[in-house]
XYZ file of C-alpha atoms in Angstrom:
313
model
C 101.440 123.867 135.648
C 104.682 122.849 136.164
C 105.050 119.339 134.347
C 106.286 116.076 136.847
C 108.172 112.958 136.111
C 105.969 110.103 136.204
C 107.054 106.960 135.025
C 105.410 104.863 132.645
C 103.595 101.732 133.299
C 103.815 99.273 130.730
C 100.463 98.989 130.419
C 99.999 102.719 129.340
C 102.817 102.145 126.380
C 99.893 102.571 123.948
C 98.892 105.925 125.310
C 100.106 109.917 125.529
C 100.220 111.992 128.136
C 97.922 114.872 127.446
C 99.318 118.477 125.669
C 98.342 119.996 128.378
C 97.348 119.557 131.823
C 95.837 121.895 135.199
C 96.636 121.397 138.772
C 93.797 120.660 140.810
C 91.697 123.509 142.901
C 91.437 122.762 146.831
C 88.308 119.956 147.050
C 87.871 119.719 143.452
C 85.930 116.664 142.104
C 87.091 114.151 139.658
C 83.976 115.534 136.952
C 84.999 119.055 137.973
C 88.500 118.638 137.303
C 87.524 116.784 134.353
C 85.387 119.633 132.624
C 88.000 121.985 133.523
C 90.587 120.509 131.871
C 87.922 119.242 128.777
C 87.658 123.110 128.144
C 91.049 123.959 128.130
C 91.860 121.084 125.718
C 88.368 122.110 123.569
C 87.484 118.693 123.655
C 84.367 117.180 124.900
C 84.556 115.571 128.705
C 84.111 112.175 127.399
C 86.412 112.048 124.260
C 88.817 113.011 127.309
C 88.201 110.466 129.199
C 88.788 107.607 126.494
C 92.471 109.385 125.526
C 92.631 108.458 128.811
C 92.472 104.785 128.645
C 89.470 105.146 130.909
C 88.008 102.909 132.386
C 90.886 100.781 131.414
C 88.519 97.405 130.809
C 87.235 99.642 127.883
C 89.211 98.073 125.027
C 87.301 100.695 122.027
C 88.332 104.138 122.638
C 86.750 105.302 120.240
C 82.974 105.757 121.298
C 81.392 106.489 124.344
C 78.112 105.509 125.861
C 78.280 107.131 128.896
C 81.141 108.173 132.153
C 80.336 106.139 134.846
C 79.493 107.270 138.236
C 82.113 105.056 139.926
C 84.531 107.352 138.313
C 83.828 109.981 140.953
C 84.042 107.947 143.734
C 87.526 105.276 143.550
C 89.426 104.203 140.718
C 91.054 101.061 140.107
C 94.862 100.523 139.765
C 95.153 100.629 136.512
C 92.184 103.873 135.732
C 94.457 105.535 138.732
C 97.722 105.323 136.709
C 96.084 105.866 133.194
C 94.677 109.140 134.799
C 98.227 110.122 136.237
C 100.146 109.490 133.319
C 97.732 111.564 130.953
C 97.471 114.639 133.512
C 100.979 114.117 134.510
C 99.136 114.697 138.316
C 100.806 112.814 140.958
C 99.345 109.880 142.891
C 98.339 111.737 146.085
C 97.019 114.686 144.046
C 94.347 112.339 141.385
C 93.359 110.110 145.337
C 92.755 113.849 146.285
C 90.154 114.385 143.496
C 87.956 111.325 144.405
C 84.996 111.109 147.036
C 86.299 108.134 148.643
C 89.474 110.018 149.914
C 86.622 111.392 152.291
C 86.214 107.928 154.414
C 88.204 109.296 157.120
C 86.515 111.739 158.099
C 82.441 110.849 156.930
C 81.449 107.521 157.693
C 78.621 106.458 154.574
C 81.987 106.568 152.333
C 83.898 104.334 154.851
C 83.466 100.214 154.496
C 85.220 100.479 158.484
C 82.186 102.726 159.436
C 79.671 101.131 156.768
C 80.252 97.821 157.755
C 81.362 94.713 156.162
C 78.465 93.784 154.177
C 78.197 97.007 152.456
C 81.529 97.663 151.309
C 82.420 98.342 147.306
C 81.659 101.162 145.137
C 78.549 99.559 143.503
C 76.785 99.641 147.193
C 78.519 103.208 147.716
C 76.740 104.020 144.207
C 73.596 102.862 144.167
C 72.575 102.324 147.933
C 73.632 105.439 149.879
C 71.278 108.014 150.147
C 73.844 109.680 151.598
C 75.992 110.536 148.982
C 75.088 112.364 145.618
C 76.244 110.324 143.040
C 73.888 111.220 139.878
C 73.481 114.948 140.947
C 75.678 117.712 142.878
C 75.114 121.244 144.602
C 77.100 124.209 143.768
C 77.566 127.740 145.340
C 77.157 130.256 142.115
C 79.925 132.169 143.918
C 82.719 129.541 144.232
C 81.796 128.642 140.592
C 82.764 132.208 139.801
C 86.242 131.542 140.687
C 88.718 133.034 142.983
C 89.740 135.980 140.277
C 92.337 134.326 139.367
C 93.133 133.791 135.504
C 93.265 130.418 135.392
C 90.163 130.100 137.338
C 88.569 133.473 134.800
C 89.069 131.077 131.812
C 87.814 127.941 133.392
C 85.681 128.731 136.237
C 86.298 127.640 140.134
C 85.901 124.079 142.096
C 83.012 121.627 141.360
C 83.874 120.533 144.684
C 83.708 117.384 146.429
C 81.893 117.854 150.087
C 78.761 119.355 147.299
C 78.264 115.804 146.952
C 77.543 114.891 150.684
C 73.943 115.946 152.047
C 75.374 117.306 155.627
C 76.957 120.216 153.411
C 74.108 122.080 152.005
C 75.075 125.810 152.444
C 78.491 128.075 151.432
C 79.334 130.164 154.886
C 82.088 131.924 153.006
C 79.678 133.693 150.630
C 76.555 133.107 153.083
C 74.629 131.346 150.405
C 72.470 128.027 150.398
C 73.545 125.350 147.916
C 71.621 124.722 144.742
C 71.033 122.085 142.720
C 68.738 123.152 140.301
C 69.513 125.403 137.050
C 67.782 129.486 137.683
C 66.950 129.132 134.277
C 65.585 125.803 132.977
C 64.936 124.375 136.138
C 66.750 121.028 135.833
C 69.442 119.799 137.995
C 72.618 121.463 136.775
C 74.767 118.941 135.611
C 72.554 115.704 135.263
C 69.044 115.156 133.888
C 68.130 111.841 136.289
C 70.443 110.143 134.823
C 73.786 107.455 135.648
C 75.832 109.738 133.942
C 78.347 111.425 135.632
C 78.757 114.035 133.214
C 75.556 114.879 131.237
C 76.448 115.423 127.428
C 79.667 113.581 127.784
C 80.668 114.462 123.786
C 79.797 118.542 124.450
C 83.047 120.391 123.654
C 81.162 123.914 124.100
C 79.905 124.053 126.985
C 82.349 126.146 130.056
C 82.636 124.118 132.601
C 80.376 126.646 134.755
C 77.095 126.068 132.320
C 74.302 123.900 133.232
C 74.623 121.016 131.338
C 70.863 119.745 131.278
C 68.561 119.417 128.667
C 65.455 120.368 128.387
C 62.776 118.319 127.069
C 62.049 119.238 123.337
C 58.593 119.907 122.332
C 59.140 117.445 119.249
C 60.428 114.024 120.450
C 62.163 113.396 117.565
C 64.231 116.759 117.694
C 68.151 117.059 119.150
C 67.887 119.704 121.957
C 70.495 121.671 122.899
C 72.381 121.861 126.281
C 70.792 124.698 128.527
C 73.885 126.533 128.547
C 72.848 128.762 131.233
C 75.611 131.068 133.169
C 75.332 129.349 136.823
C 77.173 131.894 138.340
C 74.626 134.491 137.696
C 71.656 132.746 139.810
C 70.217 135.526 141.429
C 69.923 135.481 145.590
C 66.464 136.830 145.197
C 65.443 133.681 144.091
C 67.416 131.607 147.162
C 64.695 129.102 149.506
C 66.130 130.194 152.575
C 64.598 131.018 156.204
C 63.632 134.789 156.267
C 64.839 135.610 160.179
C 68.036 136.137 160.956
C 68.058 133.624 163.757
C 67.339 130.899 161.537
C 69.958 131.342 159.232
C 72.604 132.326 161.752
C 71.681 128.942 163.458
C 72.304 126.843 159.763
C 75.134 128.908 158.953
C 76.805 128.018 162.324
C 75.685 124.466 161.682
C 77.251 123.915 158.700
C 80.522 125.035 160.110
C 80.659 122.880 162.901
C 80.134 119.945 160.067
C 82.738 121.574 157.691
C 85.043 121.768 160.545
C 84.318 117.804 160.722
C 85.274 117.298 157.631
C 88.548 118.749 157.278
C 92.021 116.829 157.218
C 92.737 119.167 160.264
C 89.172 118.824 161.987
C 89.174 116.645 165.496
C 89.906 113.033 165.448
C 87.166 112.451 167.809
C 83.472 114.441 168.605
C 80.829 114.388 170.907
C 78.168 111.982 169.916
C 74.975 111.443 171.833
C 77.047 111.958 174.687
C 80.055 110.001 173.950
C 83.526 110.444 172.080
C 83.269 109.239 169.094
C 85.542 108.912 165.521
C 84.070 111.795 163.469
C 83.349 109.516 160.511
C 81.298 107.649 163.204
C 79.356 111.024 163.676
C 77.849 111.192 160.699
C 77.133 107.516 160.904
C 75.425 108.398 163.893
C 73.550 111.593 162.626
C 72.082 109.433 159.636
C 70.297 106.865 162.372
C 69.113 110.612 164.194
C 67.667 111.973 160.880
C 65.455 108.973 160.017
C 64.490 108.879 163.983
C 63.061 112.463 163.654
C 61.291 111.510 160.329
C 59.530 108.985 161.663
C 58.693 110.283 164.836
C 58.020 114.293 163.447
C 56.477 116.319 164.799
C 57.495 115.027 168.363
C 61.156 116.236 167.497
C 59.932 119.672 166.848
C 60.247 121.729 170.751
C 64.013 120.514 170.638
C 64.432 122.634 167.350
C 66.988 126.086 167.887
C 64.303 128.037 166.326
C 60.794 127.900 165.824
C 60.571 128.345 162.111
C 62.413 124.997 159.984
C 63.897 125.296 157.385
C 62.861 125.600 153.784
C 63.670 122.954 151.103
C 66.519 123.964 148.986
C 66.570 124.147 145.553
């Protein structure tokens, strides 16, 4: 990538801007973006962080306990320039990597749409079932890359709108979202854990591997990372309705919601009836959801098609 002038805040005298650097894929996450460039360097993804100066309140750079989850979400002022300086990425671009970027257009990451008393990214972290925080989904296909040879070496977007619960399928490659490893059956990139990267000091790892480990049949033994290819998990293998209708009906579903969510989606959609913001919408489909757990199965003759859907993996 083509390097950019960024000058140098005088709190970042102490530290170097990286050797090297990538530009960010379209949606990529802040972890994403972060084992991406942890592979290119060969260095593990939280070494990286700490020759970042992150998080800046951090004054020993020279262990690390874990990456925390906030990380994904906002950044303070000074993590925000530390990050910019080392990836020589601008402002706009390292705001672009970060889940709360997404407030204004899905309402459980907006404090306007969440209300007063829950605003902050603690509450956004630990009290928001609607927002994956400790876990994501992934497509196997987009994590295959686009063919180009940047994205051959390093593998394609860990992408941000995995992380929100009303995007659980891939319409470009007609595939349902997993979160689960084929092979090991663990979630992909976390073991239930407040990690945000699992195996934070793991230079070997490509950014597209799973990342979990399994649990060792000695306790006292040192298991290694899974390691499996995520790219390859088979289709056969997909929970997914098996008629037609069914899945036509999801797939169109999920791009009405995708069409939500992006920069260039409508400023205002039908809710219940009314016009509405379209971070409101999704405030509004949360209070929906629980009404048609709690009230199931008198929700069921308004369903599009008689068969539901089956849970994802």
């Amino acid at each position: 990538m083509e390097a950019r002038p960024v000058a140098e805040p005088p709190s970042l005298s102490s530290l170097r801007s990286l050797p090297r650097s990538l530009d960010p894929l379209e949606d990529e996450s802040l972890p994403g973006y972060v084992l991406r460039l942890s592979h290119r360097l060969g260095v593990g993804p939280g070494p990286l962080i700490l020759r970042m100066g992150i998080p800046s309140s951090r004054k020993d750079r020279t262990t690390l306990i874990r990456i925390p989850i906030s990380c994904a979400i906002n950044l303070g002022e000074a993590d925000l320039d530390a990050f910019c300086h080392a990836t020589r990425l601008s402002r706009q671009e390292t705001v672009g990597l970060l889940l709360a970027s997404l407030g204004t257009r899905y309402g459980p990451l907006s404090s306007e749409f969440r209300g007063r008393s829950s605003s902050g990214t603690s509450r956004l972290q630990y009290n928001n079932p609607w927002l994956l925080t400790t876990r994501t989904q992934y497509c196997p296909d987009c994590l295959g890359g686009d063919g180009s040879e940047i994205q051959q070496r390093h593998g394609g977007a860990w992408r941000r709108l995995w992380r929100l619960p009303p995007v659980f399928s891939c319409p470009h490659h007609e595939r349902f979202l997993r979160r689960y490893c084929h092979l090991c059956g663990e979630l992909a990139q976390n073991r239930h854990s407040n990690d945000l990267i699992a195996r934070p000091r793991d230079s070997d790892l490509h950014p597209v591997r799973c990342r979990a480990t399994p649990k060792p049949g000695n306790p006292r033994a040192v298991s290694p990372a899974c390691g499996a290819d995520l790219t390859q998990a088979p289709r056969s293998e997909e929970p997914m309705p098996r008629d037609h209708q069914s899945r036509d009906v999801l797939f169109t579903l999920q791009k009405k919601y995708l069409s939500f969510l992006s920069p260039e989606g409508p400023e205002q959609v039908s809710s219940i009836g009314w016009l509405t913001p379209t971070a409101q919408y999704f405030q509004d489909l949360r209070g929906v959801v629980a009404l048609i757990f709690m009230t199931w199965p008198e929700a069921r003759p308004h369903a599009a098609t008689a068969r539901p859907p089956t849970t994802l993996r």
